[in-house]
Tab-separated table of N, CA and C in Angstrom:
chain	number	residue	atom	x	y	z
A	1	MET	N	9.077	-1.058	9.208
A	1	MET	CA	8.860	0.377	9.188
A	1	MET	C	8.834	0.857	7.740
A	2	THR	N	7.877	1.684	7.410
A	2	THR	CA	7.783	2.273	6.083
A	2	THR	C	8.512	3.600	6.087
A	3	VAL	N	9.400	3.797	5.125
A	3	VAL	CA	10.131	5.049	5.006
A	3	VAL	C	9.508	5.844	3.872
A	4	LEU	N	9.102	7.072	4.163
A	4	LEU	CA	8.519	7.943	3.156
A	4	LEU	C	9.508	9.045	2.832
A	5	ALA	N	9.814	9.217	1.568
A	5	ALA	CA	10.716	10.287	1.159
A	5	ALA	C	10.038	11.628	1.400
A	6	PHE	N	10.802	12.608	1.827
A	6	PHE	CA	10.281	13.945	2.080
A	6	PHE	C	11.252	14.917	1.438
A	7	ALA	N	11.447	14.743	0.138
A	7	ALA	CA	12.410	15.552	-0.589
A	7	ALA	C	11.901	15.812	-1.999
A	8	GLN	N	12.539	16.735	-2.705
A	8	GLN	CA	12.097	17.111	-4.038
A	8	GLN	C	12.274	16.002	-5.065
A	9	ASP	N	13.230	15.104	-4.876
A	9	ASP	CA	13.518	14.121	-5.913
A	9	ASP	C	12.669	12.855	-5.814
A	10	ASP	N	11.636	12.834	-4.980
A	10	ASP	CA	10.748	11.678	-4.853
A	10	ASP	C	9.740	11.698	-5.999
A	11	PRO	N	9.864	10.804	-7.000
A	11	PRO	CA	9.012	10.872	-8.184
A	11	PRO	C	7.626	10.265	-8.011
A	12	GLU	N	7.379	9.553	-6.935
A	12	GLU	CA	6.098	8.880	-6.770
A	12	GLU	C	5.367	9.410	-5.544
A	13	ASN	N	4.114	9.065	-5.451
A	13	ASN	CA	3.315	9.456	-4.292
A	13	ASN	C	3.280	8.287	-3.324
A	14	PRO	N	4.083	8.289	-2.265
A	14	PRO	CA	4.136	7.147	-1.351
A	14	PRO	C	2.874	6.981	-0.512
A	15	LEU	N	2.040	8.005	-0.422
A	15	LEU	CA	0.836	7.907	0.400
A	15	LEU	C	-0.293	7.147	-0.282
A	16	ALA	N	-0.241	7.046	-1.590
A	16	ALA	CA	-1.343	6.410	-2.315
A	16	ALA	C	-1.552	4.960	-1.908
A	17	SER	N	-0.483	4.282	-1.501
A	17	SER	CA	-0.594	2.860	-1.165
A	17	SER	C	-0.829	2.608	0.328
A	18	LEU	N	-0.852	3.657	1.147
A	18	LEU	CA	-1.040	3.476	2.584
A	18	LEU	C	-2.518	3.472	2.961
A	19	PRO	N	-2.902	2.582	3.881
A	19	PRO	CA	-4.272	2.647	4.399
A	19	PRO	C	-4.453	3.902	5.257
A	20	SER	N	-5.693	4.357	5.399
A	20	SER	CA	-5.989	5.591	6.145
A	20	SER	C	-5.443	5.570	7.566
A	21	ALA	N	-5.477	4.408	8.220
A	21	ALA	CA	-4.981	4.309	9.599
A	21	ALA	C	-3.489	4.627	9.669
A	22	GLU	N	-2.722	4.185	8.676
A	22	GLU	CA	-1.281	4.479	8.665
A	22	GLU	C	-1.024	5.940	8.321
A	23	VAL	N	-1.813	6.501	7.418
A	23	VAL	CA	-1.650	7.910	7.066
A	23	VAL	C	-1.867	8.786	8.297
A	24	ALA	N	-2.833	8.418	9.133
A	24	ALA	CA	-3.131	9.195	10.344
A	24	ALA	C	-1.988	9.167	11.349
A	25	GLN	N	-1.061	8.221	11.234
A	25	GLN	CA	0.064	8.104	12.161
A	25	GLN	C	1.318	8.828	11.672
A	26	LEU	N	1.251	9.516	10.555
A	26	LEU	CA	2.427	10.197	10.008
A	26	LEU	C	2.935	11.272	10.968
A	27	PRO	N	4.267	11.486	11.019
A	27	PRO	CA	4.845	12.455	11.956
A	27	PRO	C	4.812	13.894	11.446
A	28	PHE	N	3.965	14.174	10.500
A	28	PHE	CA	3.823	15.524	9.981
A	28	PHE	C	2.375	15.716	9.549
A	29	GLY	N	1.957	16.959	9.464
A	29	GLY	CA	0.605	17.244	9.006
A	29	GLY	C	0.535	17.151	7.497
A	30	ALA	N	-0.628	16.842	6.981
A	30	ALA	CA	-0.806	16.743	5.537
A	30	ALA	C	-2.220	17.164	5.177
A	31	ALA	N	-2.320	17.874	4.077
A	31	ALA	CA	-3.629	18.250	3.555
A	31	ALA	C	-3.653	17.899	2.080
A	32	GLU	N	-4.680	17.172	1.669
A	32	GLU	CA	-4.886	16.875	0.255
A	32	GLU	C	-5.912	17.884	-0.251
A	33	LEU	N	-5.547	18.604	-1.319
A	33	LEU	CA	-6.393	19.669	-1.840
A	33	LEU	C	-6.789	19.402	-3.281
A	34	ASP	N	-7.936	19.931	-3.681
A	34	ASP	CA	-8.268	19.912	-5.098
A	34	ASP	C	-7.584	21.119	-5.742
A	35	LYS	N	-7.772	21.302	-7.044
A	35	LYS	CA	-7.041	22.358	-7.750
A	35	LYS	C	-7.420	23.770	-7.307
A	36	SER	N	-8.574	23.927	-6.673
A	36	SER	CA	-8.957	25.253	-6.191
A	36	SER	C	-8.536	25.501	-4.744
A	37	GLY	N	-7.868	24.514	-4.126
A	37	GLY	CA	-7.382	24.686	-2.756
A	37	GLY	C	-8.358	24.245	-1.687
A	38	VAL	N	-9.407	23.531	-2.071
A	38	VAL	CA	-10.382	23.022	-1.105
A	38	VAL	C	-9.880	21.696	-0.541
A	39	VAL	N	-9.989	21.524	0.772
A	39	VAL	CA	-9.478	20.335	1.455
A	39	VAL	C	-10.311	19.106	1.097
A	40	VAL	N	-9.616	18.061	0.626
A	40	VAL	CA	-10.223	16.770	0.307
A	40	VAL	C	-9.970	15.790	1.451
A	41	ASN	N	-8.790	15.885	2.058
A	41	ASN	CA	-8.382	15.012	3.160
A	41	ASN	C	-7.435	15.820	4.032
A	42	TYR	N	-7.467	15.589	5.347
A	42	TYR	CA	-6.650	16.390	6.256
A	42	TYR	C	-6.148	15.528	7.397
A	43	ILE	N	-4.841	15.579	7.646
A	43	ILE	CA	-4.227	14.857	8.758
A	43	ILE	C	-3.459	15.886	9.580
A	44	ASP	N	-3.836	16.042	10.840
A	44	ASP	CA	-3.216	17.038	11.705
A	44	ASP	C	-2.371	16.337	12.761
A	45	THR	N	-1.201	16.877	13.045
A	45	THR	CA	-0.355	16.309	14.095
A	45	THR	C	-0.489	17.080	15.398
A	46	GLU	N	-1.281	18.143	15.414
A	46	GLU	CA	-1.445	18.935	16.627
A	46	GLU	C	-2.368	18.210	17.600
A	47	PRO	N	-1.965	18.058	18.874
A	47	PRO	CA	-2.810	17.377	19.854
A	47	PRO	C	-3.936	18.275	20.352
A	48	GLY	N	-4.940	17.646	20.941
A	48	GLY	CA	-5.952	18.385	21.671
A	48	GLY	C	-7.138	18.882	20.893
A	49	GLU	N	-7.238	18.607	19.612
A	49	GLU	CA	-8.374	19.109	18.859
A	49	GLU	C	-9.465	18.071	18.687
A	50	GLY	N	-9.235	16.848	19.121
A	50	GLY	CA	-10.272	15.826	19.042
A	50	GLY	C	-10.337	15.156	17.688
A	51	ALA	N	-11.001	14.017	17.649
A	51	ALA	CA	-11.052	13.196	16.442
A	51	ALA	C	-11.821	13.859	15.309
A	52	GLY	N	-12.768	14.721	15.601
A	52	GLY	CA	-13.574	15.333	14.556
A	52	GLY	C	-12.938	16.527	13.881
A	53	ALA	N	-11.814	17.005	14.393
A	53	ALA	CA	-11.205	18.219	13.852
A	53	ALA	C	-10.776	18.049	12.405
A	54	SER	N	-10.167	16.911	12.072
A	54	SER	CA	-9.721	16.694	10.699
A	54	SER	C	-10.899	16.653	9.742
A	55	ALA	N	-11.945	15.945	10.113
A	55	ALA	CA	-13.124	15.838	9.250
A	55	ALA	C	-13.783	17.197	9.041
A	56	SER	N	-13.748	18.053	10.054
A	56	SER	CA	-14.401	19.357	9.930
A	56	SER	C	-13.679	20.276	8.953
A	57	ARG	N	-12.464	19.968	8.585
A	57	ARG	CA	-11.712	20.792	7.641
A	57	ARG	C	-11.991	20.404	6.188
A	58	VAL	N	-12.490	19.201	5.971
A	58	VAL	CA	-12.797	18.736	4.618
A	58	VAL	C	-13.893	19.623	4.030
A	59	GLY	N	-13.668	20.051	2.780
A	59	GLY	CA	-14.634	20.905	2.100
A	59	GLY	C	-14.406	22.393	2.306
A	60	ARG	N	-13.429	22.744	3.133
A	60	ARG	CA	-13.124	24.155	3.401
A	60	ARG	C	-11.910	24.593	2.595
A	61	SER	N	-11.789	25.883	2.365
A	61	SER	CA	-10.638	26.434	1.657
A	61	SER	C	-9.411	26.365	2.566
A	62	PHE	N	-8.371	25.667	2.122
A	62	PHE	CA	-7.160	25.535	2.928
A	62	PHE	C	-6.527	26.900	3.173
A	63	PHE	N	-6.414	27.695	2.125
A	63	PHE	CA	-5.687	28.954	2.221
A	63	PHE	C	-6.484	30.075	2.892
A	64	ALA	N	-7.796	30.021	2.865
A	64	ALA	CA	-8.609	31.080	3.470
A	64	ALA	C	-9.140	30.709	4.850
A	65	GLN	N	-9.464	29.415	5.074
A	65	GLN	CA	-10.138	29.029	6.308
A	65	GLN	C	-9.324	28.113	7.216
A	66	VAL	N	-8.564	27.195	6.647
A	66	VAL	CA	-7.839	26.215	7.466
A	66	VAL	C	-6.484	26.758	7.908
A	67	ALA	N	-5.722	27.303	6.987
A	67	ALA	CA	-4.383	27.831	7.290
A	67	ALA	C	-4.209	29.187	6.604
A	68	PRO	N	-4.879	30.227	7.109
A	68	PRO	CA	-4.796	31.530	6.450
A	68	PRO	C	-3.373	32.075	6.341
A	69	TRP	N	-2.494	31.676	7.256
A	69	TRP	CA	-1.093	32.106	7.162
A	69	TRP	C	-0.482	31.636	5.845
A	70	ALA	N	-0.888	30.472	5.360
A	70	ALA	CA	-0.341	29.929	4.114
A	70	ALA	C	-0.866	30.690	2.901
A	71	GLY	N	-2.066	31.232	3.007
A	71	GLY	CA	-2.646	31.980	1.899
A	71	GLY	C	-1.965	33.305	1.645
A	72	ARG	N	-1.247	33.789	2.632
A	72	ARG	CA	-0.540	35.065	2.510
A	72	ARG	C	0.962	34.846	2.377
A	73	SER	N	1.368	33.704	1.869
A	73	SER	CA	2.796	33.389	1.827
A	73	SER	C	3.175	32.723	0.513
A	74	MET	N	4.436	32.342	0.438
A	74	MET	CA	4.913	31.663	-0.759
A	74	MET	C	4.294	30.280	-0.911
A	75	VAL	N	3.669	29.752	0.129
A	75	VAL	CA	2.991	28.457	0.027
A	75	VAL	C	1.895	28.552	-1.031
A	76	ALA	N	1.055	29.565	-0.945
A	76	ALA	CA	-0.028	29.748	-1.915
A	76	ALA	C	0.521	30.025	-3.307
A	77	ARG	N	1.575	30.814	-3.400
A	77	ARG	CA	2.148	31.125	-4.716
A	77	ARG	C	2.701	29.874	-5.384
A	78	HIS	N	3.421	29.036	-4.631
A	78	HIS	CA	3.943	27.782	-5.198
A	78	HIS	C	2.799	26.839	-5.566
A	79	PHE	N	1.760	26.790	-4.736
A	79	PHE	CA	0.610	25.932	-5.022
A	79	PHE	C	-0.054	26.362	-6.332
A	80	GLU	N	-0.341	27.644	-6.468
A	80	GLU	CA	-1.000	28.149	-7.675
A	80	GLU	C	-0.163	27.894	-8.921
A	81	ALA	N	1.158	28.091	-8.831
A	81	ALA	CA	2.035	27.833	-9.975
A	81	ALA	C	2.036	26.351	-10.338
A	82	GLY	N	2.057	25.476	-9.334
A	82	GLY	CA	2.042	24.038	-9.585
A	82	GLY	C	0.751	23.563	-10.214
A	83	VAL	N	-0.372	24.120	-9.773
A	83	VAL	CA	-1.669	23.772	-10.370
A	83	VAL	C	-1.703	24.230	-11.826
A	84	GLN	N	-1.239	25.438	-12.078
A	84	GLN	CA	-1.242	25.969	-13.440
A	84	GLN	C	-0.361	25.132	-14.367
A	85	ASP	N	0.800	24.685	-13.875
A	85	ASP	CA	1.717	23.866	-14.674
A	85	ASP	C	1.339	22.393	-14.672
A	86	ASN	N	0.371	22.011	-13.835
A	86	ASN	CA	-0.025	20.614	-13.640
A	86	ASN	C	1.168	19.760	-13.210
A	87	SER	N	2.053	20.356	-12.434
A	87	SER	CA	3.234	19.666	-11.921
A	87	SER	C	3.673	20.376	-10.648
A	88	MET	N	3.732	19.630	-9.561
A	88	MET	CA	4.069	20.240	-8.284
A	88	MET	C	4.954	19.284	-7.496
A	89	ASN	N	6.156	19.700	-7.190
A	89	ASN	CA	7.046	18.950	-6.314
A	89	ASN	C	8.131	19.897	-5.837
A	90	VAL	N	7.841	20.607	-4.770
A	90	VAL	CA	8.780	21.594	-4.249
A	90	VAL	C	8.816	21.487	-2.728
A	91	VAL	N	10.018	21.663	-2.172
A	91	VAL	CA	10.217	21.628	-0.724
A	91	VAL	C	10.916	22.920	-0.315
A	92	PHE	N	10.422	23.550	0.742
A	92	PHE	CA	11.082	24.747	1.254
A	92	PHE	C	10.738	24.920	2.726
A	93	ASP	N	11.574	25.655	3.434
A	93	ASP	CA	11.354	25.967	4.842
A	93	ASP	C	10.844	27.400	4.943
A	94	CYS	N	9.984	27.646	5.918
A	94	CYS	CA	9.526	29.020	6.124
A	94	CYS	C	9.187	29.248	7.590
A	95	ALA	N	9.256	30.506	7.984
A	95	ALA	CA	8.861	30.915	9.329
A	95	ALA	C	7.450	31.473	9.243
A	96	VAL	N	6.669	31.209	10.262
A	96	VAL	CA	5.290	31.690	10.309
A	96	VAL	C	5.170	32.616	11.513
A	97	ALA	N	4.713	33.824	11.276
A	97	ALA	CA	4.551	34.790	12.367
A	97	ALA	C	3.656	34.207	13.455
A	98	GLY	N	4.112	34.323	14.695
A	98	GLY	CA	3.328	33.844	15.824
A	98	GLY	C	3.622	32.417	16.241
A	99	LEU	N	4.376	31.681	15.440
A	99	LEU	CA	4.738	30.314	15.816
A	99	LEU	C	6.155	30.289	16.364
A	100	ALA	N	6.393	29.439	17.335
A	100	ALA	CA	7.710	29.338	17.964
A	100	ALA	C	8.641	28.425	17.178
A	101	TYR	N	8.214	27.967	16.026
A	101	TYR	CA	9.022	27.052	15.219
A	101	TYR	C	8.860	27.387	13.742
A	102	LYS	N	9.842	26.956	12.953
A	102	LYS	CA	9.735	27.044	11.503
A	102	LYS	C	9.019	25.796	11.011
A	103	VAL	N	8.595	25.816	9.768
A	103	VAL	CA	7.980	24.635	9.172
A	103	VAL	C	8.651	24.320	7.842
A	104	ARG	N	8.690	23.045	7.520
A	104	ARG	CA	9.137	22.597	6.199
A	104	ARG	C	7.874	22.231	5.430
A	105	ILE	N	7.737	22.819	4.265
A	105	ILE	CA	6.578	22.600	3.409
A	105	ILE	C	7.009	21.759	2.212
A	106	HIS	N	6.228	20.734	1.907
A	106	HIS	CA	6.444	19.939	0.694
A	106	HIS	C	5.129	19.927	-0.066
A	107	LEU	N	5.140	20.512	-1.244
A	107	LEU	CA	3.971	20.516	-2.119
A	107	LEU	C	4.174	19.441	-3.175
A	108	LYS	N	3.181	18.577	-3.363
A	108	LYS	CA	3.356	17.422	-4.242
A	108	LYS	C	2.067	17.110	-4.985
A	109	THR	N	2.187	16.802	-6.265
A	109	THR	CA	1.052	16.381	-7.080
A	109	THR	C	0.749	14.917	-6.823
A	110	SER	N	-0.523	14.579	-6.806
A	110	SER	CA	-0.964	13.187	-6.792
A	110	SER	C	-1.491	12.905	-8.196
A	111	PRO	N	-0.627	12.418	-9.106
A	111	PRO	CA	-0.995	12.340	-10.519
A	111	PRO	C	-2.177	11.423	-10.824
A	112	ILE	N	-2.351	10.381	-10.074
A	112	ILE	CA	-3.437	9.443	-10.344
A	112	ILE	C	-4.775	10.048	-9.937
A	113	LEU	N	-4.815	10.704	-8.784
A	113	LEU	CA	-6.067	11.255	-8.270
A	113	LEU	C	-6.361	12.667	-8.776
A	114	GLY	N	-5.343	13.342	-9.304
A	114	GLY	CA	-5.528	14.716	-9.759
A	114	GLY	C	-5.677	15.708	-8.623
A	115	THR	N	-5.125	15.363	-7.464
A	115	THR	CA	-5.162	16.250	-6.307
A	115	THR	C	-3.742	16.664	-5.956
A	116	TYR	N	-3.628	17.471	-4.916
A	116	TYR	CA	-2.330	18.017	-4.515
A	116	TYR	C	-2.179	17.879	-3.008
A	117	TRP	N	-0.978	17.493	-2.578
A	117	TRP	CA	-0.692	17.332	-1.151
A	117	TRP	C	0.178	18.475	-0.662
A	118	ILE	N	-0.120	18.937	0.538
A	118	ILE	CA	0.747	19.867	1.258
A	118	ILE	C	1.135	19.167	2.550
A	119	PHE	N	2.427	18.881	2.693
A	119	PHE	CA	2.953	18.272	3.911
A	119	PHE	C	3.597	19.376	4.735
A	120	ILE	N	3.326	19.387	6.029
A	120	ILE	CA	3.849	20.427	6.913
A	120	ILE	C	4.534	19.752	8.093
A	121	LYS	N	5.837	19.975	8.196
A	121	LYS	CA	6.643	19.363	9.254
A	121	LYS	C	7.235	20.465	10.125
A	122	LYS	N	7.105	20.320	11.440
A	122	LYS	CA	7.677	21.295	12.371
A	122	LYS	C	9.196	21.181	12.393
A	123	LEU	N	9.844	22.324	12.445
A	123	LEU	CA	11.296	22.399	12.593
A	123	LEU	C	11.599	23.287	13.793
A	124	THR	N	12.789	23.180	14.324
A	124	THR	CA	13.208	24.066	15.403
A	124	THR	C	13.570	25.414	14.809
A	125	ARG	N	13.061	26.480	15.397
A	125	ARG	CA	13.383	27.821	14.895
A	125	ARG	C	14.854	28.099	15.162
A	126	GLN	N	15.553	28.543	14.130
A	126	GLN	CA	16.992	28.819	14.221
A	126	GLN	C	17.235	30.261	14.584
């Protein structure tokens, strides 16, 4: 079993060495974005959208088209600050209006590729 750190103190990008098939099996959603927030790669954990759903998100604005709730929240603010500083590694929990659960967000730089990852993990609403 491969253990992936999901915390602020993880200095490396554990996804870089995983094959695409293993990345698709992760227990959380992930979006790889370029510096302008356009989706480069997308892994969704939500059932029922079919195999083409992830591919259809590539090339779209994450904050405006894929997850508009994130564009109006601290997720976008942390992303923009991390891009500007060229350093991103922050973890926080947030509630999203209309969802029955909270989410844990991990924003992380991929230093080799020059892209940015947003990991989204469901939590039980407290």
